[in-house]
């Protein structure tokens, strides 16, 4: 076992090998990937970064390399300044070793938005890297027209079930959703999530959560919670990498 200094610096963790061994057996479906504090928060003061360790960030990018498309909500894309996914040489090799028919060199980026207000960094890209914008049929798409591929479905909001089917029809079958919480809730409500990947971070945010703060709770539309089974729980330093599947 490496000492704690190495763990905190992110050394001693081979993310490509780790991901290939424990996450590459995901032929198609919708995977979510998130980090969570031990008191139940998925961000600190609106940002994910303060919760994430070097090892978590390395795994984050490795899971991208194993996907056809990175799916994210517009609020998260704006806060985190999303651009098109990029891969290091190591991750390019990981993707090549686990290549599937029709896969692109890098994952596509798909952003879910009602307003079509997106970070310029995600739009100011070459045509081959243009993002997919998932929105409603009633949305004003003028801000992204010609700069993104548009999937506009649903009259009373975004029809996520049809949108996910639209991604799959484009050959984007390995979907890696990176949040945020509102999008994850809507995907869960529609029963579209096939697995949850969670990094349990050894941090406390004191930002309030539904377990300890009733005012922070949102009433679920589900009659009962949906159950997943634990695929693995692997500690690294003080982080724990969890994978739950159907």
mmCIF file with all atom_site columns, N, CA and C in Angstrom, residues 89-139:
data_model
loop_
_atom_site.group_PDB
_atom_site.id
_atom_site.type_symbol
_atom_site.label_atom_id
_atom_site.label_alt_id
_atom_site.label_comp_id
_atom_site.label_asym_id
_atom_site.label_entity_id
_atom_site.label_seq_id
_atom_site.pdbx_PDB_ins_code
_atom_site.Cartn_x
_atom_site.Cartn_y
_atom_site.Cartn_z
_atom_site.occupancy
_atom_site.B_iso_or_equiv
_atom_site.pdbx_formal_charge
_atom_site.auth_seq_id
_atom_site.auth_comp_id
_atom_site.auth_asym_id
_atom_site.auth_atom_id
_atom_site.pdbx_PDB_model_num
ATOM 1   N N  . UNK A 1 89  ? -2.764  10.399 -24.114 1.00 0.00 ? 89  UNK A N  1
ATOM 2   C CA . UNK A 1 89  ? -2.271  9.258  -24.888 1.00 0.00 ? 89  UNK A CA 1
ATOM 3   C C  . UNK A 1 89  ? -2.656  7.937  -24.219 1.00 0.00 ? 89  UNK A C  1
ATOM 4   N N  . UNK A 1 90  ? -2.532  7.895  -22.887 1.00 0.00 ? 90  UNK A N  1
ATOM 5   C CA . UNK A 1 90  ? -2.885  6.665  -22.155 1.00 0.00 ? 90  UNK A CA 1
ATOM 6   C C  . UNK A 1 90  ? -4.360  6.324  -22.328 1.00 0.00 ? 90  UNK A C  1
ATOM 7   N N  . UNK A 1 91  ? -5.192  7.346  -22.276 1.00 0.00 ? 91  UNK A N  1
ATOM 8   C CA . UNK A 1 91  ? -6.629  7.092  -22.403 1.00 0.00 ? 91  UNK A CA 1
ATOM 9   C C  . UNK A 1 91  ? -7.022  6.790  -23.840 1.00 0.00 ? 91  UNK A C  1
ATOM 10  N N  . UNK A 1 92  ? -6.301  7.348  -24.791 1.00 0.00 ? 92  UNK A N  1
ATOM 11  C CA . UNK A 1 92  ? -6.525  6.979  -26.190 1.00 0.00 ? 92  UNK A CA 1
ATOM 12  C C  . UNK A 1 92  ? -6.223  5.505  -26.396 1.00 0.00 ? 92  UNK A C  1
ATOM 13  N N  . UNK A 1 93  ? -5.155  5.026  -25.765 1.00 0.00 ? 93  UNK A N  1
ATOM 14  C CA . UNK A 1 93  ? -4.817  3.603  -25.847 1.00 0.00 ? 93  UNK A CA 1
ATOM 15  C C  . UNK A 1 93  ? -5.875  2.751  -25.161 1.00 0.00 ? 93  UNK A C  1
ATOM 16  N N  . UNK A 1 94  ? -6.366  3.212  -24.019 1.00 0.00 ? 94  UNK A N  1
ATOM 17  C CA . UNK A 1 94  ? -7.447  2.494  -23.332 1.00 0.00 ? 94  UNK A CA 1
ATOM 18  C C  . UNK A 1 94  ? -8.667  2.383  -24.240 1.00 0.00 ? 94  UNK A C  1
ATOM 19  N N  . UNK A 1 95  ? -9.027  3.485  -24.876 1.00 0.00 ? 95  UNK A N  1
ATOM 20  C CA . UNK A 1 95  ? -10.188 3.482  -25.777 1.00 0.00 ? 95  UNK A CA 1
ATOM 21  C C  . UNK A 1 95  ? -9.949  2.545  -26.955 1.00 0.00 ? 95  UNK A C  1
ATOM 22  N N  . UNK A 1 96  ? -8.724  2.556  -27.489 1.00 0.00 ? 96  UNK A N  1
ATOM 23  C CA . UNK A 1 96  ? -8.399  1.699  -28.630 1.00 0.00 ? 96  UNK A CA 1
ATOM 24  C C  . UNK A 1 96  ? -8.489  0.223  -28.263 1.00 0.00 ? 96  UNK A C  1
ATOM 25  N N  . UNK A 1 97  ? -8.028  -0.124 -27.073 1.00 0.00 ? 97  UNK A N  1
ATOM 26  C CA . UNK A 1 97  ? -8.074  -1.527 -26.638 1.00 0.00 ? 97  UNK A CA 1
ATOM 27  C C  . UNK A 1 97  ? -9.505  -2.006 -26.432 1.00 0.00 ? 97  UNK A C  1
ATOM 28  N N  . UNK A 1 98  ? -10.386 -1.085 -26.135 1.00 0.00 ? 98  UNK A N  1
ATOM 29  C CA . UNK A 1 98  ? -11.784 -1.450 -25.867 1.00 0.00 ? 98  UNK A CA 1
ATOM 30  C C  . UNK A 1 98  ? -12.710 -0.884 -26.940 1.00 0.00 ? 98  UNK A C  1
ATOM 31  N N  . UNK A 1 99  ? -12.171 -0.785 -28.143 1.00 0.00 ? 99  UNK A N  1
ATOM 32  C CA . UNK A 1 99  ? -12.912 -0.171 -29.246 1.00 0.00 ? 99  UNK A CA 1
ATOM 33  C C  . UNK A 1 99  ? -14.063 -1.067 -29.687 1.00 0.00 ? 99  UNK A C  1
ATOM 34  N N  . UNK A 1 100 ? -15.147 -0.458 -30.067 1.00 0.00 ? 100 UNK A N  1
ATOM 35  C CA . UNK A 1 100 ? -16.318 -1.171 -30.540 1.00 0.00 ? 100 UNK A CA 1
ATOM 36  C C  . UNK A 1 100 ? -16.690 -0.601 -31.905 1.00 0.00 ? 100 UNK A C  1
ATOM 37  N N  . UNK A 1 101 ? -17.400 -1.356 -32.710 1.00 0.00 ? 101 UNK A N  1
ATOM 38  C CA . UNK A 1 101 ? -17.700 -0.914 -34.085 1.00 0.00 ? 101 UNK A CA 1
ATOM 39  C C  . UNK A 1 101 ? -18.382 0.459  -34.104 1.00 0.00 ? 101 UNK A C  1
ATOM 40  N N  . UNK A 1 102 ? -17.873 1.331  -34.946 1.00 0.00 ? 102 UNK A N  1
ATOM 41  C CA . UNK A 1 102 ? -18.488 2.641  -35.127 1.00 0.00 ? 102 UNK A CA 1
ATOM 42  C C  . UNK A 1 102 ? -18.072 3.685  -34.116 1.00 0.00 ? 102 UNK A C  1
ATOM 43  N N  . UNK A 1 103 ? -17.215 3.338  -33.154 1.00 0.00 ? 103 UNK A N  1
ATOM 44  C CA . UNK A 1 103 ? -16.825 4.312  -32.130 1.00 0.00 ? 103 UNK A CA 1
ATOM 45  C C  . UNK A 1 103 ? -15.950 5.408  -32.729 1.00 0.00 ? 103 UNK A C  1
ATOM 46  N N  . UNK A 1 104 ? -16.153 6.638  -32.267 1.00 0.00 ? 104 UNK A N  1
ATOM 47  C CA . UNK A 1 104 ? -15.339 7.765  -32.709 1.00 0.00 ? 104 UNK A CA 1
ATOM 48  C C  . UNK A 1 104 ? -14.025 7.780  -31.936 1.00 0.00 ? 104 UNK A C  1
ATOM 49  N N  . UNK A 1 105 ? -13.105 8.650  -32.363 1.00 0.00 ? 105 UNK A N  1
ATOM 50  C CA . UNK A 1 105 ? -11.815 8.737  -31.684 1.00 0.00 ? 105 UNK A CA 1
ATOM 51  C C  . UNK A 1 105 ? -11.946 9.275  -30.267 1.00 0.00 ? 105 UNK A C  1
ATOM 52  N N  . UNK A 1 106 ? -12.883 10.200 -30.054 1.00 0.00 ? 106 UNK A N  1
ATOM 53  C CA . UNK A 1 106 ? -13.155 10.740 -28.726 1.00 0.00 ? 106 UNK A CA 1
ATOM 54  C C  . UNK A 1 106 ? -14.658 10.713 -28.500 1.00 0.00 ? 106 UNK A C  1
ATOM 55  N N  . UNK A 1 107 ? -15.106 10.714 -27.246 1.00 0.00 ? 107 UNK A N  1
ATOM 56  C CA . UNK A 1 107 ? -16.548 10.726 -26.990 1.00 0.00 ? 107 UNK A CA 1
ATOM 57  C C  . UNK A 1 107 ? -17.189 12.031 -27.458 1.00 0.00 ? 107 UNK A C  1
ATOM 58  N N  . UNK A 1 108 ? -18.443 11.957 -27.859 1.00 0.00 ? 108 UNK A N  1
ATOM 59  C CA . UNK A 1 108 ? -19.226 13.164 -28.141 1.00 0.00 ? 108 UNK A CA 1
ATOM 60  C C  . UNK A 1 108 ? -19.640 13.801 -26.813 1.00 0.00 ? 108 UNK A C  1
ATOM 61  N N  . UNK A 1 109 ? -20.019 15.057 -26.873 1.00 0.00 ? 109 UNK A N  1
ATOM 62  C CA . UNK A 1 109 ? -20.585 15.766 -25.729 1.00 0.00 ? 109 UNK A CA 1
ATOM 63  C C  . UNK A 1 109 ? -22.043 16.060 -26.018 1.00 0.00 ? 109 UNK A C  1
ATOM 64  N N  . UNK A 1 110 ? -22.942 15.685 -25.098 1.00 0.00 ? 110 UNK A N  1
ATOM 65  C CA . UNK A 1 110 ? -24.373 15.974 -25.236 1.00 0.00 ? 110 UNK A CA 1
ATOM 66  C C  . UNK A 1 110 ? -24.829 16.763 -24.011 1.00 0.00 ? 110 UNK A C  1
ATOM 67  N N  . UNK A 1 111 ? -25.473 17.901 -24.243 1.00 0.00 ? 111 UNK A N  1
ATOM 68  C CA . UNK A 1 111 ? -25.891 18.795 -23.162 1.00 0.00 ? 111 UNK A CA 1
ATOM 69  C C  . UNK A 1 111 ? -27.408 18.904 -23.163 1.00 0.00 ? 111 UNK A C  1
ATOM 70  N N  . UNK A 1 112 ? -27.999 18.683 -21.998 1.00 0.00 ? 112 UNK A N  1
ATOM 71  C CA . UNK A 1 112 ? -29.455 18.770 -21.833 1.00 0.00 ? 112 UNK A CA 1
ATOM 72  C C  . UNK A 1 112 ? -29.801 20.180 -21.363 1.00 0.00 ? 112 UNK A C  1
ATOM 73  N N  . UNK A 1 113 ? -30.654 20.878 -22.103 1.00 0.00 ? 113 UNK A N  1
ATOM 74  C CA . UNK A 1 113 ? -30.946 22.271 -21.781 1.00 0.00 ? 113 UNK A CA 1
ATOM 75  C C  . UNK A 1 113 ? -32.319 22.678 -22.297 1.00 0.00 ? 113 UNK A C  1
ATOM 76  N N  . UNK A 1 114 ? -33.032 23.467 -21.524 1.00 0.00 ? 114 UNK A N  1
ATOM 77  C CA . UNK A 1 114 ? -34.283 24.054 -21.989 1.00 0.00 ? 114 UNK A CA 1
ATOM 78  C C  . UNK A 1 114 ? -34.044 25.403 -22.658 1.00 0.00 ? 114 UNK A C  1
ATOM 79  N N  . UNK A 1 115 ? -33.019 26.135 -22.222 1.00 0.00 ? 115 UNK A N  1
ATOM 80  C CA . UNK A 1 115 ? -32.800 27.496 -22.701 1.00 0.00 ? 115 UNK A CA 1
ATOM 81  C C  . UNK A 1 115 ? -31.820 27.571 -23.866 1.00 0.00 ? 115 UNK A C  1
ATOM 82  N N  . UNK A 1 116 ? -31.043 26.515 -24.074 1.00 0.00 ? 116 UNK A N  1
ATOM 83  C CA . UNK A 1 116 ? -29.987 26.507 -25.100 1.00 0.00 ? 116 UNK A CA 1
ATOM 84  C C  . UNK A 1 116 ? -28.932 27.577 -24.844 1.00 0.00 ? 116 UNK A C  1
ATOM 85  N N  . UNK A 1 117 ? -28.755 27.939 -23.566 1.00 0.00 ? 117 UNK A N  1
ATOM 86  C CA . UNK A 1 117 ? -27.684 28.843 -23.151 1.00 0.00 ? 117 UNK A CA 1
ATOM 87  C C  . UNK A 1 117 ? -26.527 27.994 -22.665 1.00 0.00 ? 117 UNK A C  1
ATOM 88  N N  . UNK A 1 118 ? -25.474 27.917 -23.479 1.00 0.00 ? 118 UNK A N  1
ATOM 89  C CA . UNK A 1 118 ? -24.382 26.991 -23.209 1.00 0.00 ? 118 UNK A CA 1
ATOM 90  C C  . UNK A 1 118 ? -23.051 27.730 -23.127 1.00 0.00 ? 118 UNK A C  1
ATOM 91  N N  . UNK A 1 119 ? -22.065 27.137 -22.442 1.00 0.00 ? 119 UNK A N  1
ATOM 92  C CA . UNK A 1 119 ? -20.742 27.778 -22.399 1.00 0.00 ? 119 UNK A CA 1
ATOM 93  C C  . UNK A 1 119 ? -20.141 27.864 -23.792 1.00 0.00 ? 119 UNK A C  1
ATOM 94  N N  . UNK A 1 120 ? -19.555 29.024 -24.091 1.00 0.00 ? 120 UNK A N  1
ATOM 95  C CA . UNK A 1 120 ? -18.975 29.240 -25.411 1.00 0.00 ? 120 UNK A CA 1
ATOM 96  C C  . UNK A 1 120 ? -17.915 28.188 -25.723 1.00 0.00 ? 120 UNK A C  1
ATOM 97  N N  . UNK A 1 121 ? -17.237 27.720 -24.687 1.00 0.00 ? 121 UNK A N  1
ATOM 98  C CA . UNK A 1 121 ? -16.170 26.736 -24.875 1.00 0.00 ? 121 UNK A CA 1
ATOM 99  C C  . UNK A 1 121 ? -16.692 25.439 -25.491 1.00 0.00 ? 121 UNK A C  1
ATOM 100 N N  . UNK A 1 122 ? -17.965 25.129 -25.237 1.00 0.00 ? 122 UNK A N  1
ATOM 101 C CA . UNK A 1 122 ? -18.532 23.902 -25.791 1.00 0.00 ? 122 UNK A CA 1
ATOM 102 C C  . UNK A 1 122 ? -18.995 24.082 -27.234 1.00 0.00 ? 122 UNK A C  1
ATOM 103 N N  . UNK A 1 123 ? -19.152 25.332 -27.678 1.00 0.00 ? 123 UNK A N  1
ATOM 104 C CA . UNK A 1 123 ? -19.677 25.607 -29.014 1.00 0.00 ? 123 UNK A CA 1
ATOM 105 C C  . UNK A 1 123 ? -18.604 26.073 -29.995 1.00 0.00 ? 123 UNK A C  1
ATOM 106 N N  . UNK A 1 124 ? -17.569 26.718 -29.478 1.00 0.00 ? 124 UNK A N  1
ATOM 107 C CA . UNK A 1 124 ? -16.521 27.256 -30.340 1.00 0.00 ? 124 UNK A CA 1
ATOM 108 C C  . UNK A 1 124 ? -15.497 26.162 -30.635 1.00 0.00 ? 124 UNK A C  1
ATOM 109 N N  . UNK A 1 125 ? -15.920 25.165 -31.408 1.00 0.00 ? 125 UNK A N  1
ATOM 110 C CA . UNK A 1 125 ? -15.103 23.978 -31.681 1.00 0.00 ? 125 UNK A CA 1
ATOM 111 C C  . UNK A 1 125 ? -15.205 23.630 -33.162 1.00 0.00 ? 125 UNK A C  1
ATOM 112 N N  . UNK A 1 126 ? -14.278 22.829 -33.678 1.00 0.00 ? 126 UNK A N  1
ATOM 113 C CA . UNK A 1 126 ? -14.389 22.377 -35.065 1.00 0.00 ? 126 UNK A CA 1
ATOM 114 C C  . UNK A 1 126 ? -15.673 21.577 -35.278 1.00 0.00 ? 126 UNK A C  1
ATOM 115 N N  . UNK A 1 127 ? -16.174 21.542 -36.508 1.00 0.00 ? 127 UNK A N  1
ATOM 116 C CA . UNK A 1 127 ? -17.434 20.848 -36.787 1.00 0.00 ? 127 UNK A CA 1
ATOM 117 C C  . UNK A 1 127 ? -17.461 19.400 -36.311 1.00 0.00 ? 127 UNK A C  1
ATOM 118 N N  . UNK A 1 128 ? -16.315 18.701 -36.400 1.00 0.00 ? 128 UNK A N  1
ATOM 119 C CA . UNK A 1 128 ? -16.316 17.293 -36.002 1.00 0.00 ? 128 UNK A CA 1
ATOM 120 C C  . UNK A 1 128 ? -16.455 17.108 -34.486 1.00 0.00 ? 128 UNK A C  1
ATOM 121 N N  . UNK A 1 129 ? -16.274 18.192 -33.714 1.00 0.00 ? 129 UNK A N  1
ATOM 122 C CA . UNK A 1 129 ? -16.407 18.109 -32.262 1.00 0.00 ? 129 UNK A CA 1
ATOM 123 C C  . UNK A 1 129 ? -17.649 18.836 -31.749 1.00 0.00 ? 129 UNK A C  1
ATOM 124 N N  . UNK A 1 130 ? -18.514 19.247 -32.653 1.00 0.00 ? 130 UNK A N  1
ATOM 125 C CA . UNK A 1 130 ? -19.680 20.003 -32.198 1.00 0.00 ? 130 UNK A CA 1
ATOM 126 C C  . UNK A 1 130 ? -20.527 19.148 -31.255 1.00 0.00 ? 130 UNK A C  1
ATOM 127 N N  . UNK A 1 131 ? -21.100 19.775 -30.225 1.00 0.00 ? 131 UNK A N  1
ATOM 128 C CA . UNK A 1 131 ? -21.879 19.016 -29.254 1.00 0.00 ? 131 UNK A CA 1
ATOM 129 C C  . UNK A 1 131 ? -23.271 18.666 -29.785 1.00 0.00 ? 131 UNK A C  1
ATOM 130 N N  . UNK A 1 132 ? -23.903 17.771 -29.065 1.00 0.00 ? 132 UNK A N  1
ATOM 131 C CA . UNK A 1 132 ? -25.319 17.477 -29.277 1.00 0.00 ? 132 UNK A CA 1
ATOM 132 C C  . UNK A 1 132 ? -26.103 18.248 -28.221 1.00 0.00 ? 132 UNK A C  1
ATOM 133 N N  . UNK A 1 133 ? -27.093 19.003 -28.637 1.00 0.00 ? 133 UNK A N  1
ATOM 134 C CA . UNK A 1 133 ? -27.954 19.731 -27.710 1.00 0.00 ? 133 UNK A CA 1
ATOM 135 C C  . UNK A 1 133 ? -29.293 19.006 -27.632 1.00 0.00 ? 133 UNK A C  1
ATOM 136 N N  . UNK A 1 134 ? -29.650 18.593 -26.429 1.00 0.00 ? 134 UNK A N  1
ATOM 137 C CA . UNK A 1 134 ? -30.926 17.913 -26.182 1.00 0.00 ? 134 UNK A CA 1
ATOM 138 C C  . UNK A 1 134 ? -31.856 18.911 -25.523 1.00 0.00 ? 134 UNK A C  1
ATOM 139 N N  . UNK A 1 135 ? -32.966 19.207 -26.176 1.00 0.00 ? 135 UNK A N  1
ATOM 140 C CA . UNK A 1 135 ? -33.872 20.232 -25.680 1.00 0.00 ? 135 UNK A CA 1
ATOM 141 C C  . UNK A 1 135 ? -35.307 19.841 -26.022 1.00 0.00 ? 135 UNK A C  1
ATOM 142 N N  . UNK A 1 136 ? -36.244 20.744 -25.730 1.00 0.00 ? 136 UNK A N  1
ATOM 143 C CA . UNK A 1 136 ? -37.651 20.461 -26.019 1.00 0.00 ? 136 UNK A CA 1
ATOM 144 C C  . UNK A 1 136 ? -38.015 20.959 -27.414 1.00 0.00 ? 136 UNK A C  1
ATOM 145 N N  . UNK A 1 137 ? -39.130 20.465 -27.907 1.00 0.00 ? 137 UNK A N  1
ATOM 146 C CA . UNK A 1 137 ? -39.591 20.875 -29.237 1.00 0.00 ? 137 UNK A CA 1
ATOM 147 C C  . UNK A 1 137 ? -40.002 22.342 -29.268 1.00 0.00 ? 137 UNK A C  1
ATOM 148 N N  . UNK A 1 138 ? -40.263 22.928 -28.091 1.00 0.00 ? 138 UNK A N  1
ATOM 149 C CA . UNK A 1 138 ? -40.700 24.320 -28.013 1.00 0.00 ? 138 UNK A CA 1
ATOM 150 C C  . UNK A 1 138 ? -39.544 25.294 -27.764 1.00 0.00 ? 138 UNK A C  1
ATOM 151 N N  . UNK A 1 139 ? -38.332 24.788 -27.619 1.00 0.00 ? 139 UNK A N  1
ATOM 152 C CA . UNK A 1 139 ? -37.201 25.647 -27.244 1.00 0.00 ? 139 UNK A CA 1
ATOM 153 C C  . UNK A 1 139 ? -36.758 26.537 -28.401 1.00 0.00 ? 139 UNK A C  1
#
